[in-house]
């Protein structure tokens, strides 16, 4: 059974149809990437799943249980964690405070100590900087705080909106390696990315989105070898 299944999602901003009948799924331990140009609807898709944008007529299930229309603050209790573009962390607080805020959902409180140890082993750099004010950290470190905080909510599926944005090539590589490890630990990951090259390297599967519609899908390897994908996203030809 897929961990999360999205069927026939459409979403509009006024008259503008941003998503038009999108269906996709992500399994446990599966990393799925969404590739698309600016304005294709990628962020909107994650916001719909996160309960931040309504999608009347569509259906979303988590482990077979319907979560369509569940408000954002309750979605996290069903095991979905969103790391938004721009990260959504608290700059004036320390790393430790930001991480502990992530453990607020009822599903995560009991396992707070264990999850903190897991996050700090995944991101040793955060372990060294638990008392640092987040605002003073580099972009890559702040992204790690954002992902770490999402993991503190004990999710089954992690939604990531362009986590590599603004990171140096080395930081990018490190980030993608960590995402692969999180997937290997059994979580489902739905990753929206501009960095097609790096993300297809670690993705099990991917979808192409264009003007709010899914126009292609395949394994990471198949997409990487597809001439149309190479032209549109990998800078070939
Ligand atoms: P990018 O890669 O540039 O972030 P995206 O694929 O994430 O793009 P979305 O942010 O989902 O795209 O936007 C899809 C479409 O919906 C765009 O045409 C955008 O202008 C429009 N849109 C997004 N948010 C709003 C909003 N709050 N009000 C009106 N239109 C919006």
Tab-separated table of C-alpha atoms and ligand atoms in Angstrom:
chain	number	residue	atom	x	y	z
A	1	UNK	CA	0.000	0.000	0.000
A	2	UNK	CA	1.393	3.470	-0.811
A	3	UNK	CA	2.067	5.612	2.254
A	4	UNK	CA	0.428	8.652	0.693
A	5	UNK	CA	-1.855	8.683	-2.301
A	6	UNK	CA	-3.149	11.811	-3.988
A	7	UNK	CA	-5.973	11.477	-6.480
A	8	UNK	CA	-7.317	14.060	-8.875
A	9	UNK	CA	-6.172	17.180	-7.041
A	10	UNK	CA	-7.140	20.530	-8.546
A	11	UNK	CA	-6.498	23.883	-6.901
A	12	UNK	CA	-7.152	27.463	-7.948
A	13	UNK	CA	-6.136	30.939	-6.895
A	14	UNK	CA	-9.162	32.966	-7.986
A	15	UNK	CA	-9.577	32.184	-11.683
A	16	UNK	CA	-6.067	30.803	-12.039
A	17	UNK	CA	-6.021	27.006	-12.096
A	18	UNK	CA	-2.668	26.121	-10.470
A	19	UNK	CA	-3.226	22.324	-10.300
A	20	UNK	CA	-5.375	20.408	-12.751
A	21	UNK	CA	-6.219	16.827	-11.828
A	22	UNK	CA	-2.921	15.746	-10.272
A	23	UNK	CA	-2.565	12.162	-8.999
A	24	UNK	CA	0.547	10.616	-7.484
A	25	UNK	CA	1.772	8.365	-4.721
A	26	UNK	CA	4.767	7.880	-2.469
A	27	UNK	CA	5.558	4.631	-0.651
A	28	UNK	CA	7.361	4.039	2.647
A	29	UNK	CA	11.091	4.204	2.100
A	30	UNK	CA	10.590	5.801	-1.289
A	31	UNK	CA	12.072	9.113	-2.437
A	32	UNK	CA	9.987	10.761	-5.139
A	33	UNK	CA	11.003	13.973	-6.895
A	34	UNK	CA	8.720	16.479	-8.620
A	35	UNK	CA	10.385	18.391	-11.423
A	36	UNK	CA	8.800	21.386	-13.077
A	37	UNK	CA	9.521	24.909	-14.296
A	38	UNK	CA	8.788	28.033	-12.266
A	39	UNK	CA	5.069	28.429	-11.720
A	40	UNK	CA	4.257	24.822	-12.709
A	41	UNK	CA	2.381	24.258	-9.445
A	42	UNK	CA	4.964	22.385	-7.350
A	43	UNK	CA	4.665	24.516	-4.224
A	44	UNK	CA	0.885	24.511	-4.531
A	45	UNK	CA	0.917	20.705	-4.625
A	46	UNK	CA	2.873	20.506	-1.353
A	47	UNK	CA	0.585	23.121	0.217
A	48	UNK	CA	-2.487	21.089	-0.729
A	49	UNK	CA	-1.005	17.964	0.868
A	50	UNK	CA	-0.041	20.000	3.945
A	51	UNK	CA	-3.605	21.286	4.315
A	52	UNK	CA	-2.665	24.898	3.526
A	53	UNK	CA	-4.517	25.211	0.190
A	54	UNK	CA	-7.932	23.617	-0.394
A	55	UNK	CA	-8.457	21.210	-3.280
A	56	UNK	CA	-12.170	20.518	-3.592
A	57	UNK	CA	-13.003	17.315	-5.443
A	58	UNK	CA	-9.645	15.639	-4.843
A	59	UNK	CA	-8.748	12.899	-2.408
A	60	UNK	CA	-5.684	12.354	-0.232
A	61	UNK	CA	-5.077	9.247	1.865
A	62	UNK	CA	-2.306	8.414	4.343
A	63	UNK	CA	-1.772	4.665	4.921
A	64	UNK	CA	-5.274	4.105	3.560
A	65	UNK	CA	-6.900	6.694	5.830
A	66	UNK	CA	-8.502	9.713	4.198
A	67	UNK	CA	-6.977	13.069	5.200
A	68	UNK	CA	-8.624	15.239	2.533
A	69	UNK	CA	-9.582	18.629	3.980
A	70	UNK	CA	-7.856	18.051	7.325
A	71	UNK	CA	-6.490	21.440	8.517
A	72	UNK	CA	-2.722	22.033	8.524
A	73	UNK	CA	-2.292	21.805	12.313
A	74	UNK	CA	-3.895	18.345	12.319
A	75	UNK	CA	-2.168	17.010	9.203
A	76	UNK	CA	1.077	16.656	11.137
A	77	UNK	CA	-0.690	14.271	13.533
A	78	UNK	CA	-1.387	11.968	10.605
A	79	UNK	CA	2.341	11.727	9.910
A	80	UNK	CA	2.927	14.370	7.239
A	81	UNK	CA	5.651	16.998	7.813
A	82	UNK	CA	6.195	19.917	5.444
A	83	UNK	CA	9.466	21.814	5.155
A	84	UNK	CA	8.347	24.914	3.266
A	85	UNK	CA	10.399	26.973	0.842
A	86	UNK	CA	12.143	29.573	2.990
A	87	UNK	CA	12.251	26.963	5.771
A	88	UNK	CA	9.832	28.468	8.304
A	89	UNK	CA	12.190	28.309	11.252
A	90	UNK	CA	12.506	30.741	14.161
A	91	UNK	CA	15.638	32.839	13.627
A	92	UNK	CA	15.776	34.324	17.109
A	93	UNK	CA	15.672	30.932	18.798
A	94	UNK	CA	18.498	28.443	19.234
A	95	UNK	CA	18.939	25.250	17.261
A	96	UNK	CA	17.811	23.228	20.265
A	97	UNK	CA	14.669	25.324	20.776
A	98	UNK	CA	13.730	25.033	17.109
A	99	UNK	CA	14.192	21.263	17.161
A	100	UNK	CA	12.160	20.813	20.343
A	101	UNK	CA	9.291	22.851	18.884
A	102	UNK	CA	9.056	20.163	16.220
A	103	UNK	CA	8.198	17.597	18.888
A	104	UNK	CA	5.041	19.471	19.926
A	105	UNK	CA	2.545	17.211	18.069
A	106	UNK	CA	0.984	14.577	20.343
A	107	UNK	CA	2.343	11.763	18.143
A	108	UNK	CA	5.908	12.940	18.754
A	109	UNK	CA	6.056	13.939	22.426
A	110	UNK	CA	6.778	10.562	23.927
A	111	UNK	CA	9.653	9.880	21.538
A	112	UNK	CA	11.179	13.361	21.842
A	113	UNK	CA	14.470	12.257	23.413
A	114	UNK	CA	14.968	9.387	20.975
A	115	UNK	CA	14.078	11.554	17.960
A	116	UNK	CA	16.433	14.310	19.074
A	117	UNK	CA	19.278	11.778	19.272
A	118	UNK	CA	18.343	10.507	15.789
A	119	UNK	CA	18.292	14.037	14.310
A	120	UNK	CA	21.619	14.948	15.907
A	121	UNK	CA	23.277	11.807	14.588
A	122	UNK	CA	21.926	12.630	11.127
A	123	UNK	CA	23.174	16.230	11.397
A	124	UNK	CA	26.348	16.178	13.558
A	125	UNK	CA	26.862	19.835	12.669
A	126	UNK	CA	23.703	20.711	14.614
A	127	UNK	CA	24.933	18.733	17.588
A	128	UNK	CA	27.952	21.047	17.776
A	129	UNK	CA	25.742	24.125	17.587
A	130	UNK	CA	22.751	23.390	19.775
A	131	UNK	CA	22.983	26.749	21.543
A	132	UNK	CA	23.571	28.866	18.446
A	133	UNK	CA	20.895	31.376	17.396
A	134	UNK	CA	19.553	30.087	14.082
A	135	UNK	CA	19.629	33.526	12.418
A	136	UNK	CA	23.441	33.512	12.629
A	137	UNK	CA	23.821	30.184	10.802
A	138	UNK	CA	24.618	29.583	7.130
A	139	UNK	CA	21.836	28.806	4.664
A	140	UNK	CA	22.755	25.136	4.579
A	141	UNK	CA	22.816	24.866	8.354
A	142	UNK	CA	19.426	26.576	8.569
A	143	UNK	CA	18.046	24.078	6.058
A	144	UNK	CA	19.327	21.281	8.309
A	145	UNK	CA	17.515	22.854	11.263
A	146	UNK	CA	14.301	23.005	9.209
A	147	UNK	CA	14.559	19.351	8.164
A	148	UNK	CA	15.591	18.328	11.680
A	149	UNK	CA	12.592	20.093	13.136
A	150	UNK	CA	10.272	18.333	10.676
A	151	UNK	CA	11.814	14.976	11.654
A	152	UNK	CA	11.150	15.772	15.328
A	153	UNK	CA	7.408	15.485	14.564
A	154	UNK	CA	7.985	11.743	13.891
A	155	UNK	CA	6.622	11.850	10.335
A	156	UNK	CA	5.982	8.932	8.000
A	157	UNK	CA	6.329	11.237	5.046
A	158	UNK	CA	8.450	14.322	4.593
A	159	UNK	CA	7.495	17.028	2.064
A	160	UNK	CA	10.388	19.257	1.012
A	161	UNK	CA	10.041	22.412	-1.071
A	162	UNK	CA	13.308	23.169	-2.877
A	163	UNK	CA	15.632	22.454	0.034
A	164	UNK	CA	18.755	23.035	-2.085
A	165	UNK	CA	17.793	26.615	-2.985
A	166	UNK	CA	20.677	29.000	-2.335
A	167	UNK	CA	23.072	26.312	-1.063
A	168	UNK	CA	26.644	25.904	-2.263
A	169	UNK	CA	27.354	22.857	-4.473
A	170	UNK	CA	29.125	21.086	-1.592
A	171	UNK	CA	26.284	21.805	0.819
A	172	UNK	CA	23.811	20.582	-1.814
A	173	UNK	CA	25.613	17.308	-2.174
A	174	UNK	CA	25.707	16.811	1.576
A	175	UNK	CA	22.005	17.630	1.850
A	176	UNK	CA	21.002	15.109	-0.825
A	177	UNK	CA	23.121	12.417	0.821
A	178	UNK	CA	21.299	13.034	4.091
A	179	UNK	CA	17.913	12.851	2.336
A	180	UNK	CA	18.913	9.469	0.907
A	181	UNK	CA	19.769	8.279	4.416
A	182	UNK	CA	16.393	9.453	5.745
A	183	UNK	CA	14.705	7.507	2.949
A	184	UNK	CA	16.836	4.444	3.721
A	185	UNK	CA	15.599	4.662	7.318
A	186	UNK	CA	12.094	3.984	5.963
A	187	UNK	CA	10.466	7.393	5.544
A	188	UNK	CA	8.693	8.445	2.379
A	189	UNK	CA	10.032	11.676	0.871
A	190	UNK	CA	8.311	13.916	-1.658
A	191	UNK	CA	10.886	16.373	-2.924
A	192	UNK	CA	10.231	19.432	-5.087
A	193	UNK	CA	13.470	20.498	-6.736
A	194	UNK	CA	15.035	22.741	-9.345
A	195	UNK	CA	18.263	20.788	-9.014
A	196	UNK	CA	17.265	17.953	-11.346
A	197	UNK	CA	20.739	16.499	-11.656
A	198	UNK	CA	21.344	15.867	-7.960
A	199	UNK	CA	17.771	14.962	-7.120
A	200	UNK	CA	17.416	12.382	-9.923
A	201	UNK	CA	20.601	10.762	-8.654
A	202	UNK	CA	18.953	9.855	-5.357
A	203	UNK	CA	15.291	9.586	-6.453
A	204	UNK	CA	13.548	6.227	-6.720
A	205	UNK	CA	10.877	7.778	-8.933
A	206	UNK	CA	9.890	11.141	-10.273
A	207	UNK	CA	7.047	13.076	-11.852
A	208	UNK	CA	7.196	15.946	-14.330
A	209	UNK	CA	4.701	18.728	-13.785
A	210	UNK	CA	3.817	21.351	-16.370
A	211	UNK	CA	1.138	24.026	-16.009
A	212	UNK	CA	-0.486	22.171	-13.144
A	213	UNK	CA	-0.595	18.743	-14.838
A	214	UNK	CA	1.544	15.624	-14.507
A	215	UNK	CA	3.058	15.160	-17.974
A	216	UNK	CA	5.495	12.357	-17.264
A	217	UNK	CA	6.686	9.893	-14.668
A	218	UNK	CA	9.308	7.216	-14.310
A	219	UNK	CA	12.101	5.814	-12.200
A	220	UNK	CA	14.909	8.218	-11.334
A	221	UNK	CA	17.213	6.400	-13.740
A	222	UNK	CA	14.689	6.418	-16.610
A	223	UNK	CA	14.003	10.132	-16.187
A	224	UNK	CA	17.709	10.906	-16.065
A	225	UNK	CA	18.164	9.122	-19.392
A	226	UNK	CA	15.099	10.657	-21.064
A	227	UNK	CA	16.167	13.137	-23.801
A	228	UNK	CA	13.170	15.417	-23.135
A	229	UNK	CA	14.081	15.575	-19.421
A	230	UNK	CA	17.707	16.217	-20.333
A	231	UNK	CA	16.704	19.103	-22.593
A	232	UNK	CA	14.245	20.671	-20.153
A	233	UNK	CA	15.949	20.079	-16.796
A	234	UNK	CA	19.499	18.880	-17.231
A	235	UNK	CA	20.785	21.555	-19.571
A	236	UNK	CA	21.579	19.164	-22.436
A	237	UNK	CA	21.439	19.886	-26.158
B	1	LIG	P1	8.373	28.000	-8.373
B	1	LIG	O1	9.305	26.952	-8.848
B	1	LIG	O2	8.572	29.293	-9.079
B	1	LIG	O3	8.305	28.137	-6.891
B	1	LIG	P2	5.945	26.408	-8.431
B	1	LIG	O4	5.971	25.314	-9.435
B	1	LIG	O5	6.193	26.055	-7.037
B	1	LIG	O6	6.904	27.572	-8.895
B	1	LIG	P3	3.443	27.509	-7.514
B	1	LIG	O7	4.063	28.390	-6.496
B	1	LIG	O8	2.730	26.317	-7.062
B	1	LIG	O9	4.519	27.089	-8.602
B	1	LIG	O10	2.453	28.407	-8.382
B	1	LIG	C1	1.629	27.877	-9.408
B	1	LIG	C2	0.870	29.009	-10.059
B	1	LIG	O11	-0.071	29.571	-9.139
B	1	LIG	C3	1.739	30.169	-10.524
B	1	LIG	O12	1.213	30.649	-11.752
B	1	LIG	C4	1.570	31.205	-9.420
B	1	LIG	O13	1.723	32.505	-9.937
B	1	LIG	C5	0.168	30.957	-8.935
B	1	LIG	N1	0.034	31.265	-7.498
B	1	LIG	C6	0.714	30.695	-6.488
B	1	LIG	N2	0.343	31.198	-5.296
B	1	LIG	C7	-0.597	32.115	-5.563
B	1	LIG	C8	-1.395	32.992	-4.744
B	1	LIG	N3	-1.290	33.002	-3.408
B	1	LIG	N4	-2.266	33.812	-5.379
B	1	LIG	C9	-2.384	33.808	-6.715
B	1	LIG	N5	-1.683	33.000	-7.539
B	1	LIG	C10	-0.808	32.174	-6.982
